[in-house]
mmCIF file of C-alpha atoms in Angstrom:
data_model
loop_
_atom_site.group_PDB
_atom_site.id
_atom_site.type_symbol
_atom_site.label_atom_id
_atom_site.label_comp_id
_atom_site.label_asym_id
_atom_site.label_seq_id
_atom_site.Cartn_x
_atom_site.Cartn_y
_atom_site.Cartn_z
ATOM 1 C CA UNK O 1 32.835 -57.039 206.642
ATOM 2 C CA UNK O 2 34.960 -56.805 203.491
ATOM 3 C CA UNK O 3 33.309 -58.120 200.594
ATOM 4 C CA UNK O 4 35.473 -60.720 198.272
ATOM 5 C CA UNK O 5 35.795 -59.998 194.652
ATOM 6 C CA UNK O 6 35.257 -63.388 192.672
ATOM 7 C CA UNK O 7 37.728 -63.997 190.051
ATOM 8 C CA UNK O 8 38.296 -66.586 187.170
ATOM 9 C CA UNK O 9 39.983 -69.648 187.592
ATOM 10 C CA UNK O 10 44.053 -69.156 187.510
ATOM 11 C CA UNK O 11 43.437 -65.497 187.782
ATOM 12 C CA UNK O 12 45.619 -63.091 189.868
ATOM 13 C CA UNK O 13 43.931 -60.086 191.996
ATOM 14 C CA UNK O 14 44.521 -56.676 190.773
ATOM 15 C CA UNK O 15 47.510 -55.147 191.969
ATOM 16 C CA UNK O 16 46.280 -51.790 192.455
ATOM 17 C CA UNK O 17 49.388 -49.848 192.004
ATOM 18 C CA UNK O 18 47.754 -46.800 192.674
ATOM 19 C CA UNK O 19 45.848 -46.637 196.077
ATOM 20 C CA UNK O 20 44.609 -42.691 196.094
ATOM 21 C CA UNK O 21 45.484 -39.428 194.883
ATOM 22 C CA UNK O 22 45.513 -36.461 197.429
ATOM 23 C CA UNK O 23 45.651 -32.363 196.720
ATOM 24 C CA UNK O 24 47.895 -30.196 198.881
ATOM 25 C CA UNK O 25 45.604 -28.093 200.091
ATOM 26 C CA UNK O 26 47.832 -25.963 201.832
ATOM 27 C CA UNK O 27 50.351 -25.606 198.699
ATOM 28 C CA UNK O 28 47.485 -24.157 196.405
ATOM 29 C CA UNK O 29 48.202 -20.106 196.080
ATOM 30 C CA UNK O 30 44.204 -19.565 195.000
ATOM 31 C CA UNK O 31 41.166 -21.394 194.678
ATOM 32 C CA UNK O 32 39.982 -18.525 192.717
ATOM 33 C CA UNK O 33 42.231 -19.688 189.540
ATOM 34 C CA UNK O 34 41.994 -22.581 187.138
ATOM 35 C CA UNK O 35 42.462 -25.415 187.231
ATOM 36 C CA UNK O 36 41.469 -24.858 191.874
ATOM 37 C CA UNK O 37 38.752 -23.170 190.523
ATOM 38 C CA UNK O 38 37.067 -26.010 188.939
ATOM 39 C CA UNK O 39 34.526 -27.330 192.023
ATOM 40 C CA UNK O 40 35.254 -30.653 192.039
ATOM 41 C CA UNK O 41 39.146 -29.835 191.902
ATOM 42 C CA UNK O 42 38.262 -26.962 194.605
ATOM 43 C CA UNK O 43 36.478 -29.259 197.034
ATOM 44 C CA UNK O 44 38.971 -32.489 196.270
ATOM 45 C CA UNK O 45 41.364 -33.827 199.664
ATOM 46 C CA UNK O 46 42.153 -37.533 198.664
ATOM 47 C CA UNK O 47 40.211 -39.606 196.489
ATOM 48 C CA UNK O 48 41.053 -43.540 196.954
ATOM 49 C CA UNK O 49 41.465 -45.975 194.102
ATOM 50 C CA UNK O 50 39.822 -48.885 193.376
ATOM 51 C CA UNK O 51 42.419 -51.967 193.019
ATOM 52 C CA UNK O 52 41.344 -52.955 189.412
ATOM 53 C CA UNK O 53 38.929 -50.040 187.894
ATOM 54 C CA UNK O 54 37.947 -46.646 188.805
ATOM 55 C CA UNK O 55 35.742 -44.078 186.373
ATOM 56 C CA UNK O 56 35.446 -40.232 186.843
ATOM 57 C CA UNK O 57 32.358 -39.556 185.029
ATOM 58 C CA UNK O 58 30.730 -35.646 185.236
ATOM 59 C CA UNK O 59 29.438 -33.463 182.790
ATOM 60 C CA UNK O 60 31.620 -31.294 180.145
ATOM 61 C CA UNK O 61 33.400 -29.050 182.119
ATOM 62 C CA UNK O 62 33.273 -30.775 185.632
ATOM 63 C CA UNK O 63 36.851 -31.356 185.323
ATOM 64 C CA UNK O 64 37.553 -35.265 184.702
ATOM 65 C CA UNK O 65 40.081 -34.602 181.975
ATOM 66 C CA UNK O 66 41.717 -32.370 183.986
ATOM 67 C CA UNK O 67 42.066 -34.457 186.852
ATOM 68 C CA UNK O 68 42.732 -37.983 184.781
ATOM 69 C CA UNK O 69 45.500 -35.965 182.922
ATOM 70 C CA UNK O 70 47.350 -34.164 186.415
ATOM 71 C CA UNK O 71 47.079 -38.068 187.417
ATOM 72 C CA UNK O 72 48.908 -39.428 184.767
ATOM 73 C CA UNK O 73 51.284 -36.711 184.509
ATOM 74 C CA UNK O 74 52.391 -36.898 187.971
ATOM 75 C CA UNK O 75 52.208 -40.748 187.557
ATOM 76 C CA UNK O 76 55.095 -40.028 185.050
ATOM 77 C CA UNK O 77 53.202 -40.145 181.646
ATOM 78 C CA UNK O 78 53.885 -37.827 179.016
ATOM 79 C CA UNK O 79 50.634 -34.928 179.438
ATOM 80 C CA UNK O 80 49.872 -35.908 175.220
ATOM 81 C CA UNK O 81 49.866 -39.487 176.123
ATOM 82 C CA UNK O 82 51.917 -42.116 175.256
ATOM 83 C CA UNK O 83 54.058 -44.228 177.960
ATOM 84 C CA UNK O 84 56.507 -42.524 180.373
ATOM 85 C CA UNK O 85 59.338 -42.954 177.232
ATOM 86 C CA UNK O 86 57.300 -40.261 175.741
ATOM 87 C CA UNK O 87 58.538 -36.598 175.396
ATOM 88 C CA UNK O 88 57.147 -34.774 172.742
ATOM 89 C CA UNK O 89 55.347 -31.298 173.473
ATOM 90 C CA UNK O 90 52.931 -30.689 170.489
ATOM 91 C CA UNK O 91 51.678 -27.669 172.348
ATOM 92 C CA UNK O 92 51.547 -27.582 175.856
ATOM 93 C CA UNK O 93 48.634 -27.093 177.423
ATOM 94 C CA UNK O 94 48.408 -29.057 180.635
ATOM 95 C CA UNK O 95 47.703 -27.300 183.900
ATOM 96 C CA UNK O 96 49.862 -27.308 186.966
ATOM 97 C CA UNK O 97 47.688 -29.132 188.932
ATOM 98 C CA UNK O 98 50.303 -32.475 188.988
ATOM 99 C CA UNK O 99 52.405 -30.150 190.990
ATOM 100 C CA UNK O 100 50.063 -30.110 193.731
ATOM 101 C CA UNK O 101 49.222 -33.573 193.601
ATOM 102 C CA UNK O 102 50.451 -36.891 195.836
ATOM 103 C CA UNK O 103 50.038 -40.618 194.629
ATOM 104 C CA UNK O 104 49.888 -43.074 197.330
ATOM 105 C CA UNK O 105 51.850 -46.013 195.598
ATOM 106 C CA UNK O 106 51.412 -49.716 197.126
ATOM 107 C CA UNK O 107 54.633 -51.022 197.439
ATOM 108 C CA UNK O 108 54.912 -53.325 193.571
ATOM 109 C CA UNK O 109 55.514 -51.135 190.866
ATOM 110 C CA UNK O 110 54.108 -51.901 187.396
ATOM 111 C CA UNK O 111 56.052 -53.750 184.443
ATOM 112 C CA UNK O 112 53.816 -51.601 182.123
ATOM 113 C CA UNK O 113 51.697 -48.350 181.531
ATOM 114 C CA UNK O 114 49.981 -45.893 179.006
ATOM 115 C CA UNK O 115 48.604 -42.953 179.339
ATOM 116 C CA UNK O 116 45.536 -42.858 176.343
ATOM 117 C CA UNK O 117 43.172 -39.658 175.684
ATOM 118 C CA UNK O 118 40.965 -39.148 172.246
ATOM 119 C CA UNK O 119 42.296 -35.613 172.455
ATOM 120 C CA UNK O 120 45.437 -36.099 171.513
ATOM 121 C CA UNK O 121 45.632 -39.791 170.177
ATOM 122 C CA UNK O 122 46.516 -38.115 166.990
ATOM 123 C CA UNK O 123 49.654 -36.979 168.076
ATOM 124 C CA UNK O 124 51.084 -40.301 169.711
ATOM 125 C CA UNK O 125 50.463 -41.941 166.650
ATOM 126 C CA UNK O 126 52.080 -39.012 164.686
ATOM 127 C CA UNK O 127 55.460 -39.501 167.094
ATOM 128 C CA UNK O 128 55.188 -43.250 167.049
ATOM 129 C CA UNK O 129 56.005 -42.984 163.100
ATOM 130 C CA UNK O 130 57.853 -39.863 163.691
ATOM 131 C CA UNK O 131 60.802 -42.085 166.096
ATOM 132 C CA UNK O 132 60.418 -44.985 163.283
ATOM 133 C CA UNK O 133 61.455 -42.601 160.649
ATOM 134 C CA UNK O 134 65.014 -41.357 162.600
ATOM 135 C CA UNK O 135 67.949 -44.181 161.777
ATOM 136 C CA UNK O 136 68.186 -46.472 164.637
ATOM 137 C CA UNK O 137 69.412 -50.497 165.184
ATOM 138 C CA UNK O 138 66.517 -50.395 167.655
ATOM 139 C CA UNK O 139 63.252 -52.716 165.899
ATOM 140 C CA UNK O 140 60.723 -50.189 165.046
ATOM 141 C CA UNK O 141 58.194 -48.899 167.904
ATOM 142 C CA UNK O 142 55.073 -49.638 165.602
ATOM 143 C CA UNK O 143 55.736 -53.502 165.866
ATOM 144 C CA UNK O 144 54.350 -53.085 169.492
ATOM 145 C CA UNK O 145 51.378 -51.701 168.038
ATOM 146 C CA UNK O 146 50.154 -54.591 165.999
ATOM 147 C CA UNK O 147 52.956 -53.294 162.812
ATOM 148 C CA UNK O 148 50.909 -51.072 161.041
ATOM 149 C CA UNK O 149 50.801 -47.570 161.447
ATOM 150 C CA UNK O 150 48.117 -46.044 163.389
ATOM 151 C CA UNK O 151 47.587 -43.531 161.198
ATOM 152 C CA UNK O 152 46.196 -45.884 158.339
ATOM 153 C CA UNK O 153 43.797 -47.169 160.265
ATOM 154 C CA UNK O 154 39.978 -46.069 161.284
ATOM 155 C CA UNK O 155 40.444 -43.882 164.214
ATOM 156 C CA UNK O 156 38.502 -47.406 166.431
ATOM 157 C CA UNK O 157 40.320 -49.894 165.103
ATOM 158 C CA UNK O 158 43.740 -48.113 165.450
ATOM 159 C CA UNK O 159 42.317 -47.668 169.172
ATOM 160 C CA UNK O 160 41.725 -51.416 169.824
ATOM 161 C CA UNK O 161 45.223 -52.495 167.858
ATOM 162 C CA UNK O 162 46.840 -50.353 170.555
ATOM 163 C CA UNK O 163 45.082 -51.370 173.214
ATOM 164 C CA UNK O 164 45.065 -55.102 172.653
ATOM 165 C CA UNK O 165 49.260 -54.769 171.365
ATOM 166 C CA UNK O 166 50.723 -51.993 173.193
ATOM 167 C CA UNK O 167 49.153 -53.250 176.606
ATOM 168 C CA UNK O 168 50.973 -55.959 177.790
ATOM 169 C CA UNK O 169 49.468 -56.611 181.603
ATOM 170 C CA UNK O 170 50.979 -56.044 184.798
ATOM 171 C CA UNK O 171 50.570 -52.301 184.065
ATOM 172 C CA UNK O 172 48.851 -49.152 185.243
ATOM 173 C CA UNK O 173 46.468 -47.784 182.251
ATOM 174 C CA UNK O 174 45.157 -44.014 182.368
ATOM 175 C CA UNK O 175 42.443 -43.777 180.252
ATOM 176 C CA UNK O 176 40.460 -40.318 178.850
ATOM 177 C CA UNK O 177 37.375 -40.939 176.886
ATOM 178 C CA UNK O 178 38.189 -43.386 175.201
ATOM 179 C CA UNK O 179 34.860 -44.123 173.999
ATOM 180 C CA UNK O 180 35.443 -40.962 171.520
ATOM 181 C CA UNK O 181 36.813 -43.569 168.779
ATOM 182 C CA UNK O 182 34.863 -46.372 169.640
ATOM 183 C CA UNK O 183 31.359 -47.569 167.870
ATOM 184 C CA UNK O 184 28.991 -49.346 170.742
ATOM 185 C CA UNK O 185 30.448 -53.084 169.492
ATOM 186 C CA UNK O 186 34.092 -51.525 170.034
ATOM 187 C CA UNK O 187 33.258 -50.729 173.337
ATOM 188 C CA UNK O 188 31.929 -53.887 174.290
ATOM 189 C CA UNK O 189 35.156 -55.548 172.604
ATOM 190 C CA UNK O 190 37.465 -53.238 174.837
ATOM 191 C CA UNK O 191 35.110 -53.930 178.153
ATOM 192 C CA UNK O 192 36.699 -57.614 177.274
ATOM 193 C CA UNK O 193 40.793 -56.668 176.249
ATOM 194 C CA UNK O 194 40.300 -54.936 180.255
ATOM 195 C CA UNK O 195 38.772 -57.725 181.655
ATOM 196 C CA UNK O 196 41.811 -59.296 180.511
ATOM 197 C CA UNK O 197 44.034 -57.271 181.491
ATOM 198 C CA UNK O 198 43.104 -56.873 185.162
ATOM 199 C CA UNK O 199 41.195 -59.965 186.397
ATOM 200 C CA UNK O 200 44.220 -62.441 184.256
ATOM 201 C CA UNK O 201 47.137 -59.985 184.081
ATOM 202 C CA UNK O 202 47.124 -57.602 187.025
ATOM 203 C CA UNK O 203 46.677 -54.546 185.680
ATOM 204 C CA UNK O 204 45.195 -51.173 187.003
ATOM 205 C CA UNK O 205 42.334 -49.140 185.005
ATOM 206 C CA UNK O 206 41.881 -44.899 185.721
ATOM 207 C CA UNK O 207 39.294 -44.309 183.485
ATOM 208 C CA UNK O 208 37.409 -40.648 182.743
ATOM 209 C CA UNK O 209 34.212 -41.489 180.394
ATOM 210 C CA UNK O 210 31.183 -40.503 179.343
ATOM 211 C CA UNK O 211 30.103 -44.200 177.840
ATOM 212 C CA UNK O 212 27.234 -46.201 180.032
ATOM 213 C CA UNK O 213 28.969 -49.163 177.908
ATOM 214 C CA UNK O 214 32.551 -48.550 180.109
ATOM 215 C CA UNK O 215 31.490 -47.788 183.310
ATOM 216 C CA UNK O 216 29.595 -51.037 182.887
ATOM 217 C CA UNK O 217 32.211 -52.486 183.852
ATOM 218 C CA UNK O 218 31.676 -55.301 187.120
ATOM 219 C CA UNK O 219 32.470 -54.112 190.289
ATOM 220 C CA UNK O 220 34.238 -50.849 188.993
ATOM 221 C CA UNK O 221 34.385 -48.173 191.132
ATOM 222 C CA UNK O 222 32.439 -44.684 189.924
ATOM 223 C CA UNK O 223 33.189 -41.224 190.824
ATOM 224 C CA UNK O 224 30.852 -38.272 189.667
ATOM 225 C CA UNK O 225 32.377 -34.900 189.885
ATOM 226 C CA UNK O 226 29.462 -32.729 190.493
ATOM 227 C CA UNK O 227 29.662 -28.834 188.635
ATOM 228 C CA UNK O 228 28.568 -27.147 191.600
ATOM 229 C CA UNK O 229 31.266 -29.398 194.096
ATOM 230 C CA UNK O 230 32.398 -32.162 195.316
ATOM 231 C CA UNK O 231 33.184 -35.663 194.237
ATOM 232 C CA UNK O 232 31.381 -38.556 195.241
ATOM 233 C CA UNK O 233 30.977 -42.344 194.497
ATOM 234 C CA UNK O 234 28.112 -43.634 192.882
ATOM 235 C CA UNK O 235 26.339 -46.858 191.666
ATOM 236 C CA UNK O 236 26.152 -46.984 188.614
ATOM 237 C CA UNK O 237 22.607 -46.915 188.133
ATOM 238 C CA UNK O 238 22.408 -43.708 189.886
ATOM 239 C CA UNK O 239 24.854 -42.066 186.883
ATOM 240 C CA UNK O 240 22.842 -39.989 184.349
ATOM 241 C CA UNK O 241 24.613 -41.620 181.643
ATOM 242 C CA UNK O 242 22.500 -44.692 183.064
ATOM 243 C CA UNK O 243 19.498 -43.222 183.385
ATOM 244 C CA UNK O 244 19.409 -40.851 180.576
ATOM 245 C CA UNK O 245 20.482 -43.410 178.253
ATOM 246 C CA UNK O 246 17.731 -46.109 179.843
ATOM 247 C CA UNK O 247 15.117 -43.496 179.627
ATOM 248 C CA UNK O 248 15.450 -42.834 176.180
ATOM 249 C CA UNK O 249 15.673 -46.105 174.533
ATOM 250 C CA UNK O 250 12.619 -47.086 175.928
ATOM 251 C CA UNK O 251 10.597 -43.147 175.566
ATOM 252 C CA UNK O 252 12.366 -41.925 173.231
ATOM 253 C CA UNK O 253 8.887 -40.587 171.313
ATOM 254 C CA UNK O 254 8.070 -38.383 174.688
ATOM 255 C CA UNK O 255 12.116 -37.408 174.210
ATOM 256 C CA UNK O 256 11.449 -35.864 170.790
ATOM 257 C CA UNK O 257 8.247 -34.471 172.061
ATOM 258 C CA UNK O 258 9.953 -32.566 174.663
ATOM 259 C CA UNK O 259 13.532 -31.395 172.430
ATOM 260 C CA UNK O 260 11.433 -30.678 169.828
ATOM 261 C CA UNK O 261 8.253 -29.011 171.217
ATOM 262 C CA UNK O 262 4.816 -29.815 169.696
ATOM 263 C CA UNK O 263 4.636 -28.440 166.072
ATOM 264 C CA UNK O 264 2.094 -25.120 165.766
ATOM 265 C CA UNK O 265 -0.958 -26.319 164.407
ATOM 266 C CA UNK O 266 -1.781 -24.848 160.447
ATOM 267 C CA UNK O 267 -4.066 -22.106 160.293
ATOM 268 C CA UNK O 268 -7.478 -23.021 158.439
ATOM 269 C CA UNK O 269 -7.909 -21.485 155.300
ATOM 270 C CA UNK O 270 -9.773 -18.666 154.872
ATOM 271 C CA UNK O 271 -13.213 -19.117 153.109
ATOM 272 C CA UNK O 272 -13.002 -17.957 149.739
ATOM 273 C CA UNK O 273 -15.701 -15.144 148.750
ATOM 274 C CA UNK O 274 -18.662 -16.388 147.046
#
């Protein structure tokens, strides 16, 4: 039996613009190379999408980033980030995995999109003033940003002016740790500009993180890419950023005692001669 998603009054389901993503197995020259290499990436056949939010969470070096940035290339994104207007090349670096990559696509396309990463957020913002600088009757691009430049702001609150200007709804929105810029409050503020997004707006949420705050997020669905292989869905409570997180908060005395080892006890002094 399918289970029904509740949503708010007025609100419009998801419209999941993005049902899967599937590797051609049979185009792949080596799974001895990068990025096949990678065991998650070496192990992957088609991964579905949930209709409103989907997480990749894994360990550093599992390969998230790598798959969340193929995904939005090959969704048409620029690989820096940006939306699919966006050219620039600040130094390539983005491995050919797109090119063995298929989208299944449900049959509405989205009004809107973004693809954001902390890695290179520095550079969108850099091209953003960059295009507003070149003479052109067009209204600047930073008025879709909230009007000021992203560059004199904090790096969270020029991450929450984009999110909450530049993403209008009805829009697919590739996300790589975004948490990077964001204090815990931030987080919980952009957990509520997606809520909005999706559940009023119909919007679509690809999301690679390492924040138990995000992937918090109500009926998301979470894939962990494991470092020895595979990728599989889990409940959220089962994700070490959970548990780890959980654990310490409430132990984190027996925490120290174990990072930090017990100290060596003193010596006693030595009697001195009488």
């Amino acid at each position: 039996m399918t289970r029904k998603r509740r949503t708010s009054a007025g609100a419009r389901l998801s419209a999941g613009y993005v049902r899967s993503v599937r590797l051609e197995r049979d185009a792949v020259e080596s799974f001895e190379r990068y990025p096949f290499s990678i065991p998650a990436i070496r192990d992957l056949d088609e991964l579905a999408f949930d209709p409103k939010v989907t997480f990749l969470v894994g360990e550093n070096g599992t390969g998230k980033s790598t798959l969340i940035e193929a995904i939005a290339v090959k969704a048409g994104f620029n690989a820096e980030g940006g939306t699919r207007n966006f050219a620039f090349a600040t130094r390539p670096s983005e491995s050919d995995l797109h090119r063995h990559l298929v989208l299944a696509r449900n049959p509405g396309r989205p009004r809107d999109g973004f693809f954001l990463r902390a890695e290179s957020y520095f550079n969108v913002a850099t091209e953003i003033d960059k295009l507003d600088a070149e003479p052109t009757a067009a209204p600047p691009l930073i008025g879709s940003y909230g009007g000021v430049s992203l560059h004199e702001q904090s790096h969270g609150e020029s991450f929450l002016a984009l999110v909450r200007n530049r993403f209008g709804g009805d829009g697919l929105y590739i996300l790589d740790e975004p948490e990077a810029a964001l204090s815990p409050n931030r987080q919980l503020a952009m957990l509520a500009l997606m809520y909005d997004l999706v559940e009023r707006r119909r919007s679509q949420f690809l999301v690679a993180t390492h924040s138990p705050i995000l992937m918090a997020y109500p009926g998301a669905t979470i894939y962990h890419l494991d470092p020895i292989g595979g990728i599989r869905r889990i409940a959220y409570e089962d994700t070490d950023h959970y548990q780890v997180t959980r654990d310490f908060l409430a132990h984190r005395e027996r925490y120290f005692k174990h990072l930090f080892g017990d100290p060596e006890p003193e010596p006693e002094p030595e009697p001195e001669p009488e």
